[in-house]
GROMACS .gro file of C-alpha atoms in nm:
model
  186
    1LEU     CA    1   0.000   0.000   0.000
    2ALA     CA    2   0.296   0.229   0.052
    3GLN     CA    3   0.410   0.173  -0.307
    4LYS     CA    4   0.169   0.395  -0.496
    5ASP     CA    5   0.384   0.408  -0.811
    6ARG     CA    6   0.396   0.031  -0.861
    7PRO     CA    7   0.210  -0.092  -1.171
    8MET     CA    8  -0.097  -0.307  -1.096
    9PRO     CA    9   0.035  -0.624  -1.264
   10ALA     CA   10   0.347  -0.606  -1.045
   11VAL     CA   11   0.155  -0.606  -0.715
   12GLU     CA   12   0.229  -0.925  -0.517
   13LEU     CA   13  -0.120  -1.013  -0.393
   14GLU     CA   14  -0.024  -1.298  -0.158
   15ALA     CA   15   0.255  -1.095   0.005
   16LEU     CA   16   0.016  -0.804   0.055
   17ARG     CA   17  -0.246  -1.039   0.204
   18GLU     CA   18   0.008  -1.181   0.451
   19GLU     CA   19   0.121  -0.831   0.545
   20LEU     CA   20  -0.238  -0.735   0.622
   21ARG     CA   21  -0.296  -1.053   0.825
   22GLU     CA   22  -0.005  -0.958   1.053
   23LEU     CA   23  -0.206  -0.662   1.184
   24PRO     CA   24  -0.367  -0.746   1.522
   25TRP     CA   25  -0.726  -0.655   1.426
   26VAL     CA   26  -0.718  -0.837   1.090
   27LYS     CA   27  -0.842  -1.196   1.104
   28ASP     CA   28  -0.830  -1.248   0.729
   29ALA     CA   29  -0.795  -1.045   0.412
   30ARG     CA   30  -0.877  -1.095   0.047
   31VAL     CA   31  -0.677  -0.899  -0.206
   32SER     CA   32  -0.745  -0.879  -0.578
   33VAL     CA   33  -0.660  -0.661  -0.874
   34GLN     CA   34  -0.939  -0.513  -1.080
   35LEU     CA   35  -0.771  -0.385  -1.392
   36PRO     CA   36  -0.689  -0.126  -1.502
   37SER     CA   37  -0.628   0.063  -1.178
   38THR     CA   38  -0.811  -0.079  -0.876
   39LEU     CA   39  -0.677  -0.285  -0.588
   40ALA     CA   40  -0.971  -0.445  -0.403
   41ILE     CA   41  -0.912  -0.538  -0.038
   42ASP     CA   42  -1.173  -0.706   0.182
   43ILE     CA   43  -1.088  -0.727   0.551
   44VAL     CA   44  -1.241  -0.966   0.803
   45GLU     CA   45  -1.193  -0.791   1.136
   46ARG     CA   46  -1.139  -0.965   1.470
   47LYS     CA   47  -1.407  -0.896   1.729
   48PRO     CA   48  -1.311  -0.817   2.089
   49HIS     CA   49  -1.434  -1.098   2.309
   50ALA     CA   50  -1.271  -1.068   2.652
   51VAL     CA   51  -1.016  -0.870   2.850
   52LEU     CA   52  -0.689  -1.039   2.942
   53GLU     CA   53  -0.536  -0.916   3.268
   54LYS     CA   54  -0.159  -0.898   3.232
   55PRO     CA   55   0.073  -0.791   3.514
   56ASP     CA   56   0.126  -0.445   3.362
   57ARG     CA   57  -0.187  -0.381   3.152
   58LEU     CA   58  -0.525  -0.498   3.027
   59MET     CA   59  -0.549  -0.633   2.670
   60LEU     CA   60  -0.854  -0.686   2.451
   61ILE     CA   61  -0.847  -1.035   2.300
   62ASP     CA   62  -1.067  -1.212   2.047
   63ALA     CA   63  -1.236  -1.551   2.091
   64ALA     CA   64  -0.917  -1.729   1.979
   65GLY     CA   65  -0.707  -1.545   2.240
   66VAL     CA   66  -0.529  -1.316   1.993
   67GLU     CA   67  -0.425  -0.991   2.160
   68LEU     CA   68  -0.580  -0.691   1.986
   69GLU     CA   69  -0.478  -0.380   2.178
   70PRO     CA   70  -0.430  -0.243   2.530
   71VAL     CA   71  -0.745  -0.111   2.693
   72ALA     CA   72  -0.813   0.113   2.993
   73LYS     CA   73  -1.000  -0.038   3.287
   74ASP     CA   74  -1.294   0.200   3.241
   75GLN     CA   75  -1.330   0.094   2.875
   76THR     CA   76  -1.366  -0.282   2.929
   77GLY     CA   77  -1.744  -0.268   2.946
   78ASP     CA   78  -1.915  -0.593   3.032
   79LYS     CA   79  -1.651  -0.815   2.874
   80MET     CA   80  -1.532  -1.114   3.075
   81ARG     CA   81  -1.193  -1.058   3.239
   82ILE     CA   82  -0.956  -1.352   3.229
   83SER     CA   83  -0.620  -1.392   3.396
   84GLY     CA   84  -0.345  -1.641   3.465
   85PRO     CA   85  -0.048  -1.769   3.264
   86GLY     CA   86  -0.175  -1.926   2.940
   87ALA     CA   87  -0.533  -1.804   2.990
   88ALA     CA   88  -0.555  -1.642   2.645
   89LYS     CA   89  -0.513  -1.981   2.479
   90GLN     CA   90  -0.800  -2.120   2.691
   91VAL     CA   91  -1.070  -1.872   2.588
   92ALA     CA   92  -1.248  -2.113   2.351
   93PRO     CA   93  -1.260  -2.400   2.604
   94LEU     CA   94  -1.384  -2.151   2.868
   95GLU     CA   95  -1.666  -2.043   2.635
   96THR     CA   96  -1.760  -2.409   2.582
   97LEU     CA   97  -1.760  -2.461   2.958
   98LEU     CA   98  -1.975  -2.153   3.024
   99ALA     CA   99  -2.220  -2.250   2.748
  100SER     CA  100  -2.334  -2.537   2.970
  101VAL     CA  101  -2.470  -2.290   3.229
  102PRO     CA  102  -2.609  -1.982   3.051
  103ALA     CA  103  -2.798  -1.869   3.365
  104LEU     CA  104  -2.471  -1.815   3.555
  105VAL     CA  105  -2.286  -1.623   3.281
  106PRO     CA  106  -2.444  -1.279   3.356
  107GLN     CA  107  -2.335  -1.316   3.719
  108LEU     CA  108  -1.970  -1.385   3.633
  109GLU     CA  109  -1.709  -1.113   3.656
  110SER     CA  110  -1.383  -1.291   3.581
  111ALA     CA  111  -1.209  -1.623   3.530
  112GLU     CA  112  -0.859  -1.719   3.641
  113TRP     CA  113  -0.667  -1.998   3.468
  114VAL     CA  114  -0.483  -2.172   3.754
  115GLY     CA  115  -0.172  -2.387   3.719
  116ASN     CA  116  -0.228  -2.430   3.345
  117ARG     CA  117  -0.499  -2.688   3.422
  118ARG     CA  118  -0.823  -2.549   3.573
  119TRP     CA  119  -1.045  -2.241   3.626
  120ASN     CA  120  -1.146  -2.030   3.924
  121LEU     CA  121  -1.460  -1.832   3.842
  122SER     CA  122  -1.532  -1.506   4.026
  123PHE     CA  123  -1.887  -1.375   4.052
  124LYS     CA  124  -1.995  -1.012   4.069
  125SER     CA  125  -2.093  -1.084   4.431
  126GLY     CA  126  -1.722  -1.134   4.512
  127GLN     CA  127  -1.759  -1.510   4.558
  128VAL     CA  128  -1.518  -1.757   4.394
  129LEU     CA  129  -1.591  -2.101   4.250
  130ALA     CA  130  -1.287  -2.332   4.221
  131LEU     CA  131  -1.348  -2.591   3.949
  132PRO     CA  132  -1.166  -2.923   3.909
  133GLU     CA  133  -0.931  -2.986   3.617
  134GLY     CA  134  -1.047  -3.159   3.300
  135ALA     CA  135  -1.307  -3.033   3.054
  136GLU     CA  136  -1.576  -3.290   3.131
  137THR     CA  137  -1.517  -3.292   3.507
  138SER     CA  138  -1.528  -2.912   3.530
  139ALA     CA  139  -1.842  -2.895   3.310
  140ASN     CA  140  -2.018  -3.149   3.533
  141ALA     CA  141  -1.912  -2.958   3.845
  142LEU     CA  142  -2.033  -2.627   3.701
  143ILE     CA  143  -2.370  -2.776   3.604
  144LYS     CA  144  -2.402  -2.922   3.955
  145PHE     CA  145  -2.320  -2.582   4.105
  146ALA     CA  146  -2.580  -2.412   3.883
  147ARG     CA  147  -2.847  -2.659   3.999
  148MET     CA  148  -2.752  -2.605   4.363
  149ASP     CA  149  -2.760  -2.228   4.314
  150GLY     CA  150  -3.105  -2.257   4.155
  151GLN     CA  151  -3.233  -2.451   4.455
  152ASN     CA  152  -3.046  -2.278   4.739
  153ARG     CA  153  -2.943  -1.934   4.606
  154LEU     CA  154  -2.575  -1.977   4.680
  155ILE     CA  155  -2.460  -1.674   4.481
  156GLY     CA  156  -2.496  -1.364   4.695
  157GLY     CA  157  -2.497  -1.559   5.021
  158GLN     CA  158  -2.245  -1.576   5.305
  159VAL     CA  159  -2.011  -1.828   5.144
  160ALA     CA  160  -1.696  -1.664   5.004
  161THR     CA  161  -1.545  -1.965   4.825
  162PHE     CA  162  -1.698  -2.278   4.674
  163ASP     CA  163  -1.433  -2.545   4.617
  164MET     CA  164  -1.540  -2.827   4.385
  165ARG     CA  165  -1.191  -2.965   4.315
  166SER     CA  166  -1.263  -3.293   4.501
  167PRO     CA  167  -1.577  -3.438   4.342
  168PRO     CA  168  -1.834  -3.529   4.462
  169ARG     CA  169  -1.769  -3.306   4.764
  170ILE     CA  170  -1.809  -2.931   4.775
  171TYR     CA  171  -1.620  -2.729   5.034
  172MET     CA  172  -1.755  -2.389   5.130
  173ARG     CA  173  -1.553  -2.126   5.311
  174VAL     CA  174  -1.742  -1.867   5.510
  175PRO     CA  175  -1.549  -1.561   5.631
  176GLY     CA  176  -1.501  -1.567   6.007
  177ARG     CA  177  -1.532  -1.942   6.039
  178ALA     CA  178  -1.220  -2.145   6.101
  179ASP     CA  179  -1.357  -2.475   5.965
  180ALA     CA  180  -1.479  -2.548   5.614
  181VAL     CA  181  -1.835  -2.669   5.580
  182GLU     CA  182  -1.861  -2.988   5.374
  183ILE     CA  183  -2.167  -3.092   5.174
  184SER     CA  184  -2.169  -3.433   5.011
  185GLY     CA  185  -2.309  -3.407   4.659
  186THR     CA  186  -2.509  -3.654   4.459
   0.00000   0.00000   0.00000
């Protein structure tokens, strides 16, 4: 694009396409020559999906975890915040996990990828749900938690942390209590 004097037949379309695809917001590009003097470029833009919390800044990322641009905290809107080493590469599996419990999604504030193997979900109420590792195990635990919340209104209650890392048990930590309360699940 910077070579305005180059004749149209000499434009390297594939090289130009690859150059465009290197831009953070460009997911794909189609480039063609329409003789005598037109270069047609169609851009498929990446859509911001979540906010990745890095140690020194916040980054908008798309659904594939590609970093788009830094963003200020007051400009994140209602996008899910994710954190933890390797979390950007886990955005798609997180979306699959959350799709199993659509009623809980509006109540979620952030998700932390822990130890490169499992998620901690934080709710807008300040409560944290520690899920077990493994896609199927964590999905089953999250569905079980959603059912329990539907029956007992756990979110917004006194419990600060729900730990489901040892199925079928759920450990709940209430601030001010020294002992964890154990509920055996079915």
